Short mmCIF file of N, CA and C in Angstrom, two decimals:
data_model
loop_
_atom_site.label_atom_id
_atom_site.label_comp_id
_atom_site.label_asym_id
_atom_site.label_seq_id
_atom_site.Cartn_x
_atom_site.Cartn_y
_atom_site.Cartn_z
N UNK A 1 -185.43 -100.67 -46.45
CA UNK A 1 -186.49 -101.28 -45.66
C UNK A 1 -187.83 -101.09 -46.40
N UNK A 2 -188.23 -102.00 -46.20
CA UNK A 2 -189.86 -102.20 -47.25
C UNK A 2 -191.06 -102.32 -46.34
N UNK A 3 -192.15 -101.13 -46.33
CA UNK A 3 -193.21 -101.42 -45.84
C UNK A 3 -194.38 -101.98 -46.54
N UNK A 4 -195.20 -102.44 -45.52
CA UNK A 4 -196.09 -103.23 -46.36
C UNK A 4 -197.19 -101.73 -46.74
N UNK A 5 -198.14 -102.14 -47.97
CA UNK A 5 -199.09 -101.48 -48.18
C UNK A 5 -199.89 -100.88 -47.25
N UNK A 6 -200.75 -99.04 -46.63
CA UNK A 6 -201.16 -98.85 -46.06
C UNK A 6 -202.45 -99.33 -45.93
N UNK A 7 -203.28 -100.24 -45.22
CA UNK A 7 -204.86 -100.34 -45.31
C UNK A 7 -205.04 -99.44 -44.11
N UNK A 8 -206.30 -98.78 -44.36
CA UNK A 8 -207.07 -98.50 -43.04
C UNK A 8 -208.01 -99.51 -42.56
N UNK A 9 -207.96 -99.51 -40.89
CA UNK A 9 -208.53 -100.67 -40.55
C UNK A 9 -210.14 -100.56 -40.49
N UNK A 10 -210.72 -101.46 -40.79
CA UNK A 10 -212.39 -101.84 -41.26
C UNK A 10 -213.00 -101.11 -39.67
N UNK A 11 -213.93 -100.55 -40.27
CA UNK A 11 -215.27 -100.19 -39.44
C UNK A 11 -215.41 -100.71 -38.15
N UNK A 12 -215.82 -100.39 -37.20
CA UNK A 12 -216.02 -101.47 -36.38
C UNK A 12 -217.56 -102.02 -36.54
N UNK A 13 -217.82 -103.10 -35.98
CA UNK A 13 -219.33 -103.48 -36.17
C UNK A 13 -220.21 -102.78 -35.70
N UNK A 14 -221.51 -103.04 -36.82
CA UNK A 14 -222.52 -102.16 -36.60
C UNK A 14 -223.70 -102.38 -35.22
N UNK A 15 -223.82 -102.21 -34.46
CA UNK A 15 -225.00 -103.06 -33.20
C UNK A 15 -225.84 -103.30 -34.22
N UNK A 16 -226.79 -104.18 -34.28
CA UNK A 16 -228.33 -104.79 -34.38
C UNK A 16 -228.94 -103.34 -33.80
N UNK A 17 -230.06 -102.98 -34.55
CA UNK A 17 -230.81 -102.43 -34.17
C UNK A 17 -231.70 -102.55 -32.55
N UNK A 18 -231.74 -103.92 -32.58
CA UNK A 18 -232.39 -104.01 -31.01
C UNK A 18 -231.28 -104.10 -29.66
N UNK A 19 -230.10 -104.07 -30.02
CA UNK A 19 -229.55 -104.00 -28.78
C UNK A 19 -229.28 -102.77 -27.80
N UNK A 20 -229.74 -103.02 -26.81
CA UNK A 20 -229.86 -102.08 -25.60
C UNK A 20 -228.19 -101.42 -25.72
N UNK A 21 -228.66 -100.20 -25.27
CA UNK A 21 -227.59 -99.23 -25.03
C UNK A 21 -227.05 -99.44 -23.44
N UNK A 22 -225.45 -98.64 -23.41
CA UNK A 22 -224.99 -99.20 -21.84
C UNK A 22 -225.95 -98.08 -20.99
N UNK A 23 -226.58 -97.50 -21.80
CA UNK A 23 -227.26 -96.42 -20.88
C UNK A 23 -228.28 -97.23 -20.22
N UNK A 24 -229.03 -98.07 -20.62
CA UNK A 24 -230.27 -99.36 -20.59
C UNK A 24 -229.75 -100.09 -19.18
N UNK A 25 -228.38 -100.17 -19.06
CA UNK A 25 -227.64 -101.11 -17.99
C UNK A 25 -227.06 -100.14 -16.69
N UNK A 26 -227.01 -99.19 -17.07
CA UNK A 26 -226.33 -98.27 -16.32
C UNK A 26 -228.17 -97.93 -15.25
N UNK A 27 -228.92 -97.42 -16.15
CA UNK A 27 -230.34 -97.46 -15.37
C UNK A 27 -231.07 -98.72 -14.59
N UNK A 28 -231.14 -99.57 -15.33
CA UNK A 28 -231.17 -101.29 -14.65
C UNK A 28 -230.51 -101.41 -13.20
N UNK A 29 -229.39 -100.83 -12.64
CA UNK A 29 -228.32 -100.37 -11.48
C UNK A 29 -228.54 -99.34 -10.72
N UNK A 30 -229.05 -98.40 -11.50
CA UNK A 30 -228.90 -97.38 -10.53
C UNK A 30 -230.34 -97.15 -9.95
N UNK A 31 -231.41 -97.09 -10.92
CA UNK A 31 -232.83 -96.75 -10.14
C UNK A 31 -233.37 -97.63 -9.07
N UNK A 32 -233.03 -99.43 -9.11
CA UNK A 32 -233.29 -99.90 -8.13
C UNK A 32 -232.97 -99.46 -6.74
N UNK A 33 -231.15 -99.14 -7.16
CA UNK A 33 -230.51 -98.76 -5.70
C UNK A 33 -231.03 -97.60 -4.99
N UNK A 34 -231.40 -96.41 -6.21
CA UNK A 34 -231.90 -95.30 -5.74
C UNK A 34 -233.42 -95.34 -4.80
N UNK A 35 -233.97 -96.41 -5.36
CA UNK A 35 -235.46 -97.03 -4.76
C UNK A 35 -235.31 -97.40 -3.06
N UNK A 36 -234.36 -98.58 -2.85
CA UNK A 36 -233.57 -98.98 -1.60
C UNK A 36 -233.14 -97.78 -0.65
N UNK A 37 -232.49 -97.26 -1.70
CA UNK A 37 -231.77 -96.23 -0.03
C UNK A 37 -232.71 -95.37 0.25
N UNK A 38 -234.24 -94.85 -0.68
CA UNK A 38 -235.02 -93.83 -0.61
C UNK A 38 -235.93 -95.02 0.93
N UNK A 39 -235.93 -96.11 0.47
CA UNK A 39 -237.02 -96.81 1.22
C UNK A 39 -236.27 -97.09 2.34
N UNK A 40 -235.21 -97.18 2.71
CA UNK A 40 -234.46 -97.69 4.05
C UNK A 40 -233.72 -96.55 4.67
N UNK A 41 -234.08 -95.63 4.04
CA UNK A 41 -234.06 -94.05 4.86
C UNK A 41 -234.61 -94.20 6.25
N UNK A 42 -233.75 -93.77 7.29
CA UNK A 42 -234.78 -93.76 8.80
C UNK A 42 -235.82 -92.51 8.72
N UNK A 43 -236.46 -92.37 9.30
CA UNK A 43 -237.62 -91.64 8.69
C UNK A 43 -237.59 -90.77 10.07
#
């Protein structure tokens, strides 16, 4: 039985310097909501 030659597989791609992190999206979600439930608190 014959295997083919080992490659290791390529890099994955590099981001662009300007693209937002999931941290950027994860905050975008959560501080609004955190805003809402602080403001629709019964007081």
């Amino acid at each position: 039985m014959h295997y083919p030659e080992y490659r290791p597989a390529p890099p994955p791609p590099r981001r662009s310097h300007g693209a937002p992190s999931p941290l950027v999206f994860v905050l975008l979600i959560t501080v609004p909501a955190v805003v809402a439930v602080a403001a629709l608190r019964p007081r």
